[in-house]
PDB file of C-alpha atoms in Angstrom:
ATOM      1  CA  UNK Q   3     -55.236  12.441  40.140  1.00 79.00           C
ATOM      2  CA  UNK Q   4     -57.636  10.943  37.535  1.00 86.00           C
ATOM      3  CA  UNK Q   5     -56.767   7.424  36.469  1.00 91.00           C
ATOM      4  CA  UNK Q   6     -57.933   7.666  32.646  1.00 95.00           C
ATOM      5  CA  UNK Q   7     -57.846   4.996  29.964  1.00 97.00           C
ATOM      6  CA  UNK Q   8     -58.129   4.878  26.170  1.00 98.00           C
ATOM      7  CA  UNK Q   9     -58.728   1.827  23.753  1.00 97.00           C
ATOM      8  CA  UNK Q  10     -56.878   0.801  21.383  1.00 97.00           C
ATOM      9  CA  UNK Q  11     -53.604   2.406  22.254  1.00 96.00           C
ATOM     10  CA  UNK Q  12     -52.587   2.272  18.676  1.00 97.00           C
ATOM     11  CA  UNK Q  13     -53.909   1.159  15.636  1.00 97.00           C
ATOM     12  CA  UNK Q  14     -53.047   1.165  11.787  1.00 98.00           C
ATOM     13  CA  UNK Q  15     -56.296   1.590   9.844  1.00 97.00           C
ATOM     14  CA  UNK Q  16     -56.925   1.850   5.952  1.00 97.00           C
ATOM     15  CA  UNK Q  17     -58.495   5.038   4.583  1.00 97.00           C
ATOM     16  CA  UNK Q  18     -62.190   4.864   4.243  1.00 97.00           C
ATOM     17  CA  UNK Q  19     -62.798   3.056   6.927  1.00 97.00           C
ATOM     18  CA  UNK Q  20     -64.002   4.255  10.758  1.00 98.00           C
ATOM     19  CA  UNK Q  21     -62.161   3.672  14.517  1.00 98.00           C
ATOM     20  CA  UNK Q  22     -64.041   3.980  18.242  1.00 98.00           C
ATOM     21  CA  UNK Q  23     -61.710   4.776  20.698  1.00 98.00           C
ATOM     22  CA  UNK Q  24     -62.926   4.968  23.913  1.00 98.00           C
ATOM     23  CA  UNK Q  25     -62.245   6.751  27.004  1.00 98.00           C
ATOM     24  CA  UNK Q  26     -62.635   5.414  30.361  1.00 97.00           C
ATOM     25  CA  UNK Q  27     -62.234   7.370  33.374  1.00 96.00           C
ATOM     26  CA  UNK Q  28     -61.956   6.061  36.951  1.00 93.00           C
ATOM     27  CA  UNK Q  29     -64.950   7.796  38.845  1.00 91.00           C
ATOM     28  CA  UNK Q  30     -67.304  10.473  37.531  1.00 91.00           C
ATOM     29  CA  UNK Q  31     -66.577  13.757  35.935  1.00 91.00           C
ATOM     30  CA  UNK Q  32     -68.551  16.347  35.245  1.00 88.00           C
ATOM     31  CA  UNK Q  33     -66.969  17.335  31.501  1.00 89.00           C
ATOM     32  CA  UNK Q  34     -65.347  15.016  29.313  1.00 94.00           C
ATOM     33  CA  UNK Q  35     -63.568  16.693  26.222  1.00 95.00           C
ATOM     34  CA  UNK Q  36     -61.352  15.166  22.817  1.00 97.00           C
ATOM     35  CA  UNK Q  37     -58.436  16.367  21.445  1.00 96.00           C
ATOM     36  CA  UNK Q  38     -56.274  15.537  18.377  1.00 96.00           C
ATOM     37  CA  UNK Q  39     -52.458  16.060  18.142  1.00 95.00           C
ATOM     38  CA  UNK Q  40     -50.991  16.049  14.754  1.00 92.00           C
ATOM     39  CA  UNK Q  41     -47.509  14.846  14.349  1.00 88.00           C
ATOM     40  CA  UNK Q  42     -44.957  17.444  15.958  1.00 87.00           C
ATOM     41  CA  UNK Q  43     -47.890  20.239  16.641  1.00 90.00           C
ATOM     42  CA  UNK Q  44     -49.783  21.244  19.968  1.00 91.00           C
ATOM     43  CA  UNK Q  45     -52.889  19.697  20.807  1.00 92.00           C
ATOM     44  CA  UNK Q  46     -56.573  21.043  18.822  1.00 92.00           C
ATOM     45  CA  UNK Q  47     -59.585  20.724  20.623  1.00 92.00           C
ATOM     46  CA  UNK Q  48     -62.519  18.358  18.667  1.00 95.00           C
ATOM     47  CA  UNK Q  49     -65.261  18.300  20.950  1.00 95.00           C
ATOM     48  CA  UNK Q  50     -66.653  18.487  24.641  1.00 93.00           C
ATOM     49  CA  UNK Q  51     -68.875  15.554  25.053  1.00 94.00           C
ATOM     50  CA  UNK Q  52     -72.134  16.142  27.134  1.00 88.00           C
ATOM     51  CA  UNK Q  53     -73.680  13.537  28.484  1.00 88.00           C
ATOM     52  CA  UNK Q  54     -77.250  12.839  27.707  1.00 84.00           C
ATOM     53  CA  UNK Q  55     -76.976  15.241  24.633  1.00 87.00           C
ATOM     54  CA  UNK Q  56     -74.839  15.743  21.052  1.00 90.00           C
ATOM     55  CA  UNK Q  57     -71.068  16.904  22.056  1.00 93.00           C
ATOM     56  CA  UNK Q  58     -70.138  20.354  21.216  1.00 93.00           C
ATOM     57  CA  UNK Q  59     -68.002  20.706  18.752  1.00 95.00           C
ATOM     58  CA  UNK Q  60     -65.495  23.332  17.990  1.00 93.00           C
ATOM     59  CA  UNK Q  61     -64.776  25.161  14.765  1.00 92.00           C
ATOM     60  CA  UNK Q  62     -63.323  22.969  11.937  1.00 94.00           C
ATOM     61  CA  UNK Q  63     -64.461  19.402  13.266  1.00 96.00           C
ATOM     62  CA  UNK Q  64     -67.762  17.902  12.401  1.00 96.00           C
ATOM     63  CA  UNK Q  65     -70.480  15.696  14.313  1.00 96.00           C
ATOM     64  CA  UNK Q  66     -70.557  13.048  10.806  1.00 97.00           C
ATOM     65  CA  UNK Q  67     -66.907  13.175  10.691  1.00 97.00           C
ATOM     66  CA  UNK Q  68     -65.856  12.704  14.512  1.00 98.00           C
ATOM     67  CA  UNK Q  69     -69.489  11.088  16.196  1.00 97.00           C
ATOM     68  CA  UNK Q  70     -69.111  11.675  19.887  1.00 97.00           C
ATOM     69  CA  UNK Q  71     -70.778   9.505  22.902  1.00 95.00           C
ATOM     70  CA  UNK Q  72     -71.173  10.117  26.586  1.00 96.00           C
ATOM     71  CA  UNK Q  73     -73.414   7.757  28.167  1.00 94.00           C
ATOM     72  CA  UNK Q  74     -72.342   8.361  31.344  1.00 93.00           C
ATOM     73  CA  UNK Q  75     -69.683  10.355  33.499  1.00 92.00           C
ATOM     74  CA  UNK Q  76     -67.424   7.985  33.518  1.00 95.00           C
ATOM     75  CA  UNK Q  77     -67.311   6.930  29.595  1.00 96.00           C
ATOM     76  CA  UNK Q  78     -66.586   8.267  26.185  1.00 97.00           C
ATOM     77  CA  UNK Q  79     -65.840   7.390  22.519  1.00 97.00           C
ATOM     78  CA  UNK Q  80     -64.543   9.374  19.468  1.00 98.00           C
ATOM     79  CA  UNK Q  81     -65.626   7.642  16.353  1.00 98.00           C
ATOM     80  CA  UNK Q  82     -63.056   9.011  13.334  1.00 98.00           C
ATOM     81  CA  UNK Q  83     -65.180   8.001  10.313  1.00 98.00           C
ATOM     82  CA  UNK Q  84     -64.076   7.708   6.606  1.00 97.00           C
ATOM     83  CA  UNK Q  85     -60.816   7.786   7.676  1.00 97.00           C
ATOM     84  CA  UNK Q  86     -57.425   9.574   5.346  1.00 97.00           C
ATOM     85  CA  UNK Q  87     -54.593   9.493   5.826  1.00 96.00           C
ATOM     86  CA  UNK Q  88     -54.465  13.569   7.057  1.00 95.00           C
ATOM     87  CA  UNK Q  89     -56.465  11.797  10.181  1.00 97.00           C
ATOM     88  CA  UNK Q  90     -53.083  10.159  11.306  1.00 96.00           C
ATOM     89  CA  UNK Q  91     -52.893  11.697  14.707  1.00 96.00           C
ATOM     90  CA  UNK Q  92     -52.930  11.153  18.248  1.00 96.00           C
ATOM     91  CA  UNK Q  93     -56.308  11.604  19.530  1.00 98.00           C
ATOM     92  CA  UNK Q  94     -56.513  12.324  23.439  1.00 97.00           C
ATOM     93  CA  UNK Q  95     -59.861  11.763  25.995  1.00 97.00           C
ATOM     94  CA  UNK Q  96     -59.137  14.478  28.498  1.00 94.00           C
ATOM     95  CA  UNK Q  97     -61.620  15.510  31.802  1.00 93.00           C
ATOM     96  CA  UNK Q  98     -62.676  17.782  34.225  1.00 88.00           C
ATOM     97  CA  UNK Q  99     -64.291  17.670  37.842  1.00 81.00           C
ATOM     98  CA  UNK Q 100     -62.321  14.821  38.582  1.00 75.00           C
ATOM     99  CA  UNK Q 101     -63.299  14.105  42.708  1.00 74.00           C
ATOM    100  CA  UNK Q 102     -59.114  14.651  43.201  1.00 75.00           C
ATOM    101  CA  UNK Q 103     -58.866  17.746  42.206  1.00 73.00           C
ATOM    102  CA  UNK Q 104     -61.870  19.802  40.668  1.00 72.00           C
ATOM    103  CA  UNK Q 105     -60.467  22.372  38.772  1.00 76.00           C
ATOM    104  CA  UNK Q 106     -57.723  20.445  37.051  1.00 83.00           C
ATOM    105  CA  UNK Q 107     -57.824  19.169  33.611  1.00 87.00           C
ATOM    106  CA  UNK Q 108     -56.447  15.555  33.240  1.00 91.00           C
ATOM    107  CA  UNK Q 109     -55.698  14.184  29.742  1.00 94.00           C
ATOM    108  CA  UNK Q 110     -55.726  10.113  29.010  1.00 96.00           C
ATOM    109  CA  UNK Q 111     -52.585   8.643  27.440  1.00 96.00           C
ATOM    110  CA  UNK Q 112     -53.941   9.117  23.584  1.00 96.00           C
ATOM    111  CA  UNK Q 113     -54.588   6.771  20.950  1.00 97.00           C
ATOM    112  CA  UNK Q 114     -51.728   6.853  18.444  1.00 96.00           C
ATOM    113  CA  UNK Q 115     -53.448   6.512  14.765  1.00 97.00           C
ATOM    114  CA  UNK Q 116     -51.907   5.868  11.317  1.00 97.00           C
ATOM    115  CA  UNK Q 117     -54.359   5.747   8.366  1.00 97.00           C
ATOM    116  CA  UNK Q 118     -52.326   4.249   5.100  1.00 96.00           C
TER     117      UNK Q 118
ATOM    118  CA  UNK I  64     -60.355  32.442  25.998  1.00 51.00           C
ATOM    119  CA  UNK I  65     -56.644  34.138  26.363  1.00 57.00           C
ATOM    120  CA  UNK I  66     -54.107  33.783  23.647  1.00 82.00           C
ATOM    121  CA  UNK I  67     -50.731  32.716  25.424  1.00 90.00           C
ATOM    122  CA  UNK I  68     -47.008  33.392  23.789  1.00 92.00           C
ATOM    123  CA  UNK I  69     -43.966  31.252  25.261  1.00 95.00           C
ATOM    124  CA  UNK I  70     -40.683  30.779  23.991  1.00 96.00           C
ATOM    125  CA  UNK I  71     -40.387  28.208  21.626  1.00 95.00           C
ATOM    126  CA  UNK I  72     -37.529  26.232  22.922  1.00 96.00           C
ATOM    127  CA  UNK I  73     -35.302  26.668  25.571  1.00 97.00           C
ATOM    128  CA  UNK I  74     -31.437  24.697  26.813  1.00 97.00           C
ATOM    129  CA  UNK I  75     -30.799  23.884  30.045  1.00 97.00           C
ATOM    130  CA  UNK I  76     -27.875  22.049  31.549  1.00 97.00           C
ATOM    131  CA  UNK I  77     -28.695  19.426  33.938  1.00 97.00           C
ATOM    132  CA  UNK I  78     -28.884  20.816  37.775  1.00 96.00           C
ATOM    133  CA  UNK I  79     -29.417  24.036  36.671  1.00 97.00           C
ATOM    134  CA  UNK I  80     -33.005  26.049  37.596  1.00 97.00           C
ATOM    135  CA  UNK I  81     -35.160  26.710  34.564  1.00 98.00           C
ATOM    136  CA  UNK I  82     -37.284  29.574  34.116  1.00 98.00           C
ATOM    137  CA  UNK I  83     -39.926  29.441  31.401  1.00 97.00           C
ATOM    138  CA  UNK I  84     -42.044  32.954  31.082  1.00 96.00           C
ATOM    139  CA  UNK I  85     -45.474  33.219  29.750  1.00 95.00           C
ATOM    140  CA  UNK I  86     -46.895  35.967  28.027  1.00 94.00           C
ATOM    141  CA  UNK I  87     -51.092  35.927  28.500  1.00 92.00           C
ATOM    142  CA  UNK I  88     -51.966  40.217  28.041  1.00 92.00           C
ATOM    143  CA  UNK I  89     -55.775  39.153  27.716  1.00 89.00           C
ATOM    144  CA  UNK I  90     -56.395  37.105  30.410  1.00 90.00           C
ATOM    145  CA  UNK I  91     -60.001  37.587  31.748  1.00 88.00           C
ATOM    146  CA  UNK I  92     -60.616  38.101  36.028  1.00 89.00           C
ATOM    147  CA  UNK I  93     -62.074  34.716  35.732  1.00 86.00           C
ATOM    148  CA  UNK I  94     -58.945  32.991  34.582  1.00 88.00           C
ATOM    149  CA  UNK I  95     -56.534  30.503  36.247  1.00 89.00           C
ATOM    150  CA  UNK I  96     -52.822  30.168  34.660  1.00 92.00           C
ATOM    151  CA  UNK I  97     -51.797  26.298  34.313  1.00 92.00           C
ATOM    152  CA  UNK I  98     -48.911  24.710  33.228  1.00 95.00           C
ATOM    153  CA  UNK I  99     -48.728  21.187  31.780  1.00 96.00           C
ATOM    154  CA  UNK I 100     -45.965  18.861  30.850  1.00 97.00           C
ATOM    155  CA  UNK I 101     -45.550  16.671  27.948  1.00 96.00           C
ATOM    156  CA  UNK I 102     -43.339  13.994  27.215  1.00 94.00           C
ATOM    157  CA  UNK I 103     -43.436  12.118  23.455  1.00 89.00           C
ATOM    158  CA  UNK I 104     -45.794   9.580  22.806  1.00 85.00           C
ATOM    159  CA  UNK I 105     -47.293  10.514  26.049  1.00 91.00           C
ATOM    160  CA  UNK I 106     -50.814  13.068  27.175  1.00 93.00           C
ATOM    161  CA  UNK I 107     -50.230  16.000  28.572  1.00 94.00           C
ATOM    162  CA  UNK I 108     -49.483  15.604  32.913  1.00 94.00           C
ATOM    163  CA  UNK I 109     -50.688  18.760  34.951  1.00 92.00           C
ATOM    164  CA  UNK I 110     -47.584  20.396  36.923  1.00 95.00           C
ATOM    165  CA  UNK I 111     -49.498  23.371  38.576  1.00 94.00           C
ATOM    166  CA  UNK I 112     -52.055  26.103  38.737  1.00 92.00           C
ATOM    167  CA  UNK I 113     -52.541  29.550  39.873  1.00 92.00           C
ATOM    168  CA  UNK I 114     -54.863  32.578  39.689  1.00 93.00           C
ATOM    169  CA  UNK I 115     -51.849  34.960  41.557  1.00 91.00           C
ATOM    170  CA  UNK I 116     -48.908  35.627  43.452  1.00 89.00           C
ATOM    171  CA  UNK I 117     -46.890  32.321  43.964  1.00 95.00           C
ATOM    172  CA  UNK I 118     -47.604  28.908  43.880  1.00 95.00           C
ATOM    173  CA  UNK I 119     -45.550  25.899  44.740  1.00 95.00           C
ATOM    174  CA  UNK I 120     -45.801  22.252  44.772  1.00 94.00           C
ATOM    175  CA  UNK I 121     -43.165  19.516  44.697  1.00 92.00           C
ATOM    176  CA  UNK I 122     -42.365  19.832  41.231  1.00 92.00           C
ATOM    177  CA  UNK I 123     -42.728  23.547  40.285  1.00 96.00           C
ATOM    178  CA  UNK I 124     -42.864  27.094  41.124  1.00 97.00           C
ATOM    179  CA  UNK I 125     -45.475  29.652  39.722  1.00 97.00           C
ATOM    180  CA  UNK I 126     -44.733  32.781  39.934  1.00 97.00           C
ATOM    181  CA  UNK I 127     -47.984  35.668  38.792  1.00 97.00           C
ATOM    182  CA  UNK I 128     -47.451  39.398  39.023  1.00 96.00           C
ATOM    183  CA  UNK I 129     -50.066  41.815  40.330  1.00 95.00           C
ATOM    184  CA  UNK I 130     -51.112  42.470  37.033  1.00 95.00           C
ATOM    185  CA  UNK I 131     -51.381  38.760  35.883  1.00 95.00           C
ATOM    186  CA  UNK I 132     -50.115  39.495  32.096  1.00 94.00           C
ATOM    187  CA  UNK I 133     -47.986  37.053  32.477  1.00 95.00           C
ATOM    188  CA  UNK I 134     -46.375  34.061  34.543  1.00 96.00           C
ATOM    189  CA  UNK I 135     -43.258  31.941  34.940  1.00 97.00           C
ATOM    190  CA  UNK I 136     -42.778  28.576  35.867  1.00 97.00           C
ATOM    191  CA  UNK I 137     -39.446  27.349  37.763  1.00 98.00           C
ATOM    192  CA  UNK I 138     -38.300  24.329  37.731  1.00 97.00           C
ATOM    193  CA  UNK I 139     -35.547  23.708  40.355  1.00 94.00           C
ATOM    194  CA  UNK I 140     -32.673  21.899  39.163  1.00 93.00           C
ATOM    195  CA  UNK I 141     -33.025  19.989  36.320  1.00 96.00           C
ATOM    196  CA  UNK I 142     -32.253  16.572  35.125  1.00 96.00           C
ATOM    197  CA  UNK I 143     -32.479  14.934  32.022  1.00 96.00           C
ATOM    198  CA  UNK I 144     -35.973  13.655  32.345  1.00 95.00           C
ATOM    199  CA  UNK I 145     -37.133  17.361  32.393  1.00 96.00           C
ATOM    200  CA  UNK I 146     -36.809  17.009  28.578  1.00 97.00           C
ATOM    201  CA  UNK I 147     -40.381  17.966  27.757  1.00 97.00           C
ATOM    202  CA  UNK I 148     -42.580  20.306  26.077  1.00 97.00           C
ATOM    203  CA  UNK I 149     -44.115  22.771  28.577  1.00 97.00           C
ATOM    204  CA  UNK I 150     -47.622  24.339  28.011  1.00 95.00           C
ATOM    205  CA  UNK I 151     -48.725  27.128  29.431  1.00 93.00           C
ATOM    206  CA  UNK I 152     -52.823  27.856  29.563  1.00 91.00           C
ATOM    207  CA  UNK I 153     -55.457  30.065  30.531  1.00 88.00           C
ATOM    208  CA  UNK I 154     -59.129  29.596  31.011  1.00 84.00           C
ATOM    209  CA  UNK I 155     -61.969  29.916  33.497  1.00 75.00           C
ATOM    210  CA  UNK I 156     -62.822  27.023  36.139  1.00 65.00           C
ATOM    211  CA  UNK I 157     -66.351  26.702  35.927  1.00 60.00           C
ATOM    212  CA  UNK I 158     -69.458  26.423  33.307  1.00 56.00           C
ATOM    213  CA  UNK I 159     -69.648  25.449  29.332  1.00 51.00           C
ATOM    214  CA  UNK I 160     -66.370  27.898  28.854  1.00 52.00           C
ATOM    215  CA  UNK I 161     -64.387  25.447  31.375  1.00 61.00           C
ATOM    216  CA  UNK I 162     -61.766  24.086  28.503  1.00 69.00           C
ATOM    217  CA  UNK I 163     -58.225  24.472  28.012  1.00 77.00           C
ATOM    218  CA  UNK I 164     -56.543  26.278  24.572  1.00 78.00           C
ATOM    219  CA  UNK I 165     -53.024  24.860  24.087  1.00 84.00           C
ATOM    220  CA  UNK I 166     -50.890  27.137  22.596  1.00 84.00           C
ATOM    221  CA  UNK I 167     -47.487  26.133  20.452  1.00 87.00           C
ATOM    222  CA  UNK I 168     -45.553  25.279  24.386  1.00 94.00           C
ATOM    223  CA  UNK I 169     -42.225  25.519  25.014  1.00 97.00           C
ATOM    224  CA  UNK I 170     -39.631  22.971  23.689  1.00 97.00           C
ATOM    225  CA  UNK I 171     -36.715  21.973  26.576  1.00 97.00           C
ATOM    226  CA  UNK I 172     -34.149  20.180  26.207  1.00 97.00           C
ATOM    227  CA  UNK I 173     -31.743  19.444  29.243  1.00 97.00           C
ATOM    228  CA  UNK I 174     -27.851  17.822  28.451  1.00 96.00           C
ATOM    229  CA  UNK I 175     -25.523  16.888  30.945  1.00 93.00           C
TER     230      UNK I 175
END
Protein backbone atom coordinates (compact mmCIF):
# COMPACT_ATOMS: atom_id res chain seq x y z
CA UNK A 1 0.00 0.00 0.00
CA UNK A 2 0.96 3.72 -0.12
CA UNK A 3 3.56 4.74 2.42
CA UNK A 4 2.23 8.43 3.19
CA UNK A 5 3.66 11.03 5.54
CA UNK A 6 2.46 14.28 7.13
CA UNK A 7 4.49 17.12 8.95
CA UNK A 8 4.15 18.18 11.93
CA UNK A 9 2.28 15.35 13.51
CA UNK A 10 0.88 17.69 16.05
CA UNK A 11 1.09 21.08 16.85
CA UNK A 12 -0.50 23.70 19.33
CA UNK A 13 -0.85 27.02 17.49
CA UNK A 14 -2.35 30.47 18.71
CA UNK A 15 -5.38 31.87 16.88
CA UNK A 16 -4.51 34.26 14.16
CA UNK A 17 -1.77 32.76 13.11
CA UNK A 18 -1.21 30.13 9.90
CA UNK A 19 0.26 26.17 9.83
CA UNK A 20 1.75 24.16 6.48
CA UNK A 21 1.39 20.72 6.88
CA UNK A 22 2.64 18.78 4.33
CA UNK A 23 1.99 15.57 2.75
CA UNK A 24 4.50 13.33 1.38
CA UNK A 25 3.72 10.32 -0.46
CA UNK A 26 6.13 7.51 -1.41
CA UNK A 27 5.92 7.35 -5.35
CA UNK A 28 3.55 9.24 -7.64
CA UNK A 29 -0.16 9.52 -7.57
CA UNK A 30 -2.32 10.72 -9.81
CA UNK A 31 -4.91 12.67 -7.18
CA UNK A 32 -3.97 13.95 -3.97
CA UNK A 33 -7.00 15.14 -1.75
CA UNK A 34 -7.34 16.92 2.19
CA UNK A 35 -9.57 16.17 4.69
CA UNK A 36 -10.41 17.58 8.17
CA UNK A 37 -11.83 15.53 11.12
CA UNK A 38 -13.36 17.45 13.87
CA UNK A 39 -13.20 16.04 17.30
CA UNK A 40 -15.55 12.83 17.58
CA UNK A 41 -17.17 13.42 13.85
CA UNK A 42 -16.46 11.61 10.41
CA UNK A 43 -14.06 12.96 8.13
CA UNK A 44 -15.17 16.39 5.61
CA UNK A 45 -13.56 16.69 2.49
CA UNK A 46 -11.46 20.34 1.98
CA UNK A 47 -9.97 20.05 -1.25
CA UNK A 48 -8.50 17.82 -4.16
CA UNK A 49 -5.20 19.27 -5.00
CA UNK A 50 -4.25 19.32 -8.79
CA UNK A 51 -1.06 19.57 -9.66
CA UNK A 52 0.10 22.33 -11.87
CA UNK A 53 -3.25 24.22 -11.13
CA UNK A 54 -5.47 25.82 -7.95
CA UNK A 55 -7.01 22.68 -5.86
CA UNK A 56 -10.64 22.20 -6.05
CA UNK A 57 -12.33 22.93 -3.33
CA UNK A 58 -15.54 21.66 -1.98
CA UNK A 59 -18.52 23.52 -0.60
CA UNK A 60 -17.88 25.39 2.72
CA UNK A 61 -13.92 25.60 2.56
CA UNK A 62 -12.13 28.43 0.91
CA UNK A 63 -8.83 28.81 -1.30
CA UNK A 64 -7.68 32.17 1.29
CA UNK A 65 -8.66 30.19 4.20
CA UNK A 66 -7.09 26.60 3.43
CA UNK A 67 -4.21 27.58 0.37
CA UNK A 68 -3.49 24.28 -1.28
CA UNK A 69 -0.07 23.18 -3.19
CA UNK A 70 0.79 20.31 -5.46
CA UNK A 71 4.00 20.73 -7.08
CA UNK A 72 4.36 17.45 -7.94
CA UNK A 73 2.74 13.85 -7.60
CA UNK A 74 4.38 13.00 -4.90
CA UNK A 75 3.90 16.30 -2.57
CA UNK A 76 1.30 18.40 -0.91
CA UNK A 77 0.60 21.10 1.74
CA UNK A 78 -2.58 22.47 3.44
CA UNK A 79 -1.90 25.91 4.69
CA UNK A 80 -4.80 26.65 7.63
CA UNK A 81 -4.50 30.47 7.74
CA UNK A 82 -5.81 32.89 10.46
CA UNK A 83 -6.23 30.18 12.53
CA UNK A 84 -9.45 29.83 15.63
CA UNK A 85 -9.84 27.87 17.70
CA UNK A 86 -13.11 26.06 15.66
CA UNK A 87 -9.94 24.99 13.28
CA UNK A 88 -8.80 22.48 16.08
CA UNK A 89 -9.01 19.35 14.05
CA UNK A 90 -7.24 16.61 12.57
CA UNK A 91 -6.43 17.39 9.11
CA UNK A 92 -5.62 14.22 6.84
CA UNK A 93 -3.45 14.14 3.19
CA UNK A 94 -5.16 11.22 1.56
CA UNK A 95 -4.35 9.76 -2.36
CA UNK A 96 -5.30 7.98 -5.20
CA UNK A 97 -3.53 5.99 -8.14
CA UNK A 98 -1.13 4.80 -5.83
CA UNK A 99 1.23 2.15 -8.26
CA UNK A 100 -0.03 -0.69 -5.37
CA UNK A 101 -3.25 -0.59 -5.89
CA UNK A 102 -4.99 1.96 -8.35
CA UNK A 103 -8.31 2.23 -7.33
CA UNK A 104 -7.80 2.43 -3.60
CA UNK A 105 -7.86 5.50 -1.59
CA UNK A 106 -5.03 5.68 1.07
CA UNK A 107 -5.22 8.33 3.83
CA UNK A 108 -1.79 9.68 5.71
CA UNK A 109 -1.73 9.45 9.51
CA UNK A 110 -3.25 13.24 10.05
CA UNK A 111 -1.93 16.16 11.67
CA UNK A 112 -3.54 16.56 15.09
CA UNK A 113 -4.17 20.55 15.57
CA UNK A 114 -5.18 22.59 18.66
CA UNK A 115 -5.58 26.37 18.13
CA UNK A 116 -5.86 28.14 21.85
CA UNK B 1 -22.06 10.65 -5.13
CA UNK B 2 -24.30 7.96 -2.99
CA UNK B 3 -25.52 8.79 0.43
CA UNK B 4 -24.67 5.66 2.70
CA UNK B 5 -26.71 4.76 6.17
CA UNK B 6 -24.92 2.25 8.73
CA UNK B 7 -25.69 1.52 12.12
CA UNK B 8 -24.28 3.73 14.44
CA UNK B 9 -22.66 1.44 16.87
CA UNK B 10 -22.60 -2.03 17.24
CA UNK B 11 -21.24 -4.84 20.49
CA UNK B 12 -19.48 -7.66 19.80
CA UNK B 13 -17.93 -10.18 22.13
CA UNK B 14 -14.51 -11.17 21.36
CA UNK B 15 -14.34 -14.42 18.88
CA UNK B 16 -17.54 -13.81 17.74
CA UNK B 17 -18.22 -12.91 13.68
CA UNK B 18 -19.43 -9.37 13.13
CA UNK B 19 -21.71 -8.34 10.55
CA UNK B 20 -21.97 -4.64 9.76
CA UNK B 21 -24.80 -3.83 6.88
CA UNK B 22 -24.75 -0.88 4.67
CA UNK B 23 -27.54 0.81 3.29
CA UNK B 24 -26.39 2.79 -0.26
CA UNK B 25 -30.24 2.87 -2.38
CA UNK B 26 -28.54 5.47 -4.86
CA UNK B 27 -25.58 4.01 -5.82
CA UNK B 28 -24.73 4.87 -9.51
CA UNK B 29 -23.51 1.67 -12.20
CA UNK B 30 -20.23 3.34 -11.92
CA UNK B 31 -19.78 2.83 -8.23
CA UNK B 32 -17.47 0.58 -6.14
CA UNK B 33 -18.57 -0.16 -2.31
CA UNK B 34 -15.42 0.25 0.15
CA UNK B 35 -15.02 -0.21 3.57
CA UNK B 36 -12.39 1.50 5.74
CA UNK B 37 -11.24 1.12 9.27
CA UNK B 38 -10.40 3.63 11.80
CA UNK B 39 -8.73 3.47 14.93
CA UNK B 40 -8.36 6.90 17.33
CA UNK B 41 -5.77 9.21 16.73
CA UNK B 42 -5.11 7.26 13.66
CA UNK B 43 -6.23 7.87 9.35
CA UNK B 44 -8.51 5.88 8.03
CA UNK B 45 -6.76 2.03 6.75
CA UNK B 46 -8.61 0.48 3.63
CA UNK B 47 -10.08 -3.15 4.55
CA UNK B 48 -11.75 -3.95 1.11
CA UNK B 49 -13.59 -3.14 -2.05
CA UNK B 50 -16.19 -4.41 -4.29
CA UNK B 51 -18.48 -3.51 -7.21
CA UNK B 52 -20.64 -7.14 -6.60
CA UNK B 53 -21.22 -10.45 -5.40
CA UNK B 54 -18.50 -11.39 -2.76
CA UNK B 55 -15.27 -10.30 -1.98
CA UNK B 56 -12.70 -11.60 0.40
CA UNK B 57 -9.33 -10.82 1.59
CA UNK B 58 -7.47 -11.75 4.77
CA UNK B 59 -9.19 -9.46 6.91
CA UNK B 60 -12.81 -9.16 5.64
CA UNK B 61 -15.69 -10.41 3.78
CA UNK B 62 -17.92 -8.28 1.37
CA UNK B 63 -20.85 -9.44 0.66
CA UNK B 64 -23.14 -7.21 -2.50
CA UNK B 65 -26.56 -8.38 -3.61
CA UNK B 66 -27.69 -8.40 -7.23
CA UNK B 67 -29.24 -5.28 -6.77
CA UNK B 68 -26.23 -3.52 -5.03
CA UNK B 69 -28.54 -1.31 -2.53
CA UNK B 70 -26.67 -2.37 -0.08
CA UNK B 71 -23.58 -4.40 1.39
CA UNK B 72 -22.22 -6.08 4.50
CA UNK B 73 -18.94 -6.49 5.74
CA UNK B 74 -17.90 -9.66 7.97
CA UNK B 75 -15.43 -9.73 10.06
CA UNK B 76 -14.54 -13.28 11.26
CA UNK B 77 -13.98 -13.61 14.80
CA UNK B 78 -13.19 -10.77 16.58
CA UNK B 79 -10.70 -9.61 19.07
CA UNK B 80 -10.29 -6.69 20.97
CA UNK B 81 -8.23 -4.75 18.52
CA UNK B 82 -11.31 -4.81 16.15
CA UNK B 83 -12.43 -1.85 18.33
CA UNK B 84 -12.79 0.64 15.51
CA UNK B 85 -15.03 2.81 13.64
CA UNK B 86 -16.01 1.20 10.31
CA UNK B 87 -16.85 3.35 7.18
CA UNK B 88 -18.62 2.31 4.57
CA UNK B 89 -18.31 4.38 0.96
CA UNK B 90 -19.37 4.67 -2.44
CA UNK B 91 -17.95 6.43 -5.40
CA UNK B 92 -16.71 5.96 -8.95
CA UNK B 93 -12.94 4.84 -9.76
CA UNK B 94 -11.94 7.05 -12.35
CA UNK B 95 -11.93 10.96 -13.49
CA UNK B 96 -12.44 14.45 -11.41
CA UNK B 97 -15.57 12.55 -9.51
CA UNK B 98 -12.88 9.85 -8.17
CA UNK B 99 -13.27 10.94 -4.22
CA UNK B 100 -14.59 9.28 -1.32
CA UNK B 101 -17.85 10.78 0.94
CA UNK B 102 -17.52 9.45 4.51
CA UNK B 103 -20.60 9.04 6.04
CA UNK B 104 -21.23 9.04 10.13
CA UNK B 105 -19.47 4.94 10.16
CA UNK B 106 -20.21 2.52 12.42
CA UNK B 107 -18.96 2.59 16.09
CA UNK B 108 -17.67 -1.19 17.44
CA UNK B 109 -16.76 -2.01 20.34
CA UNK B 110 -15.53 -5.68 21.12
CA UNK B 111 -15.22 -6.93 25.21
CA UNK B 112 -14.00 -10.08 26.26
Amino acid sequence: SAVISQKPSRDICQRGTSLTIQCQVDSQVTMMFWYRQQPGQSLTLIATANQGSEATYESGFVIDKFPISRPNLTFSTLTVSNMSPEDSSIYLCSVKGHVSRSETQYFGPGTRLLVL
Amino acid sequence: LAKTTQPISMDSYEGQEVNITCSHNNIATNDYITWYQQFPSQGPRFIIQGYKTKVTNEVASLFIPADRKSSTLSLPRVSLSDTAVYYCLVGTNTGTASKLTFGTGTRLQVTL
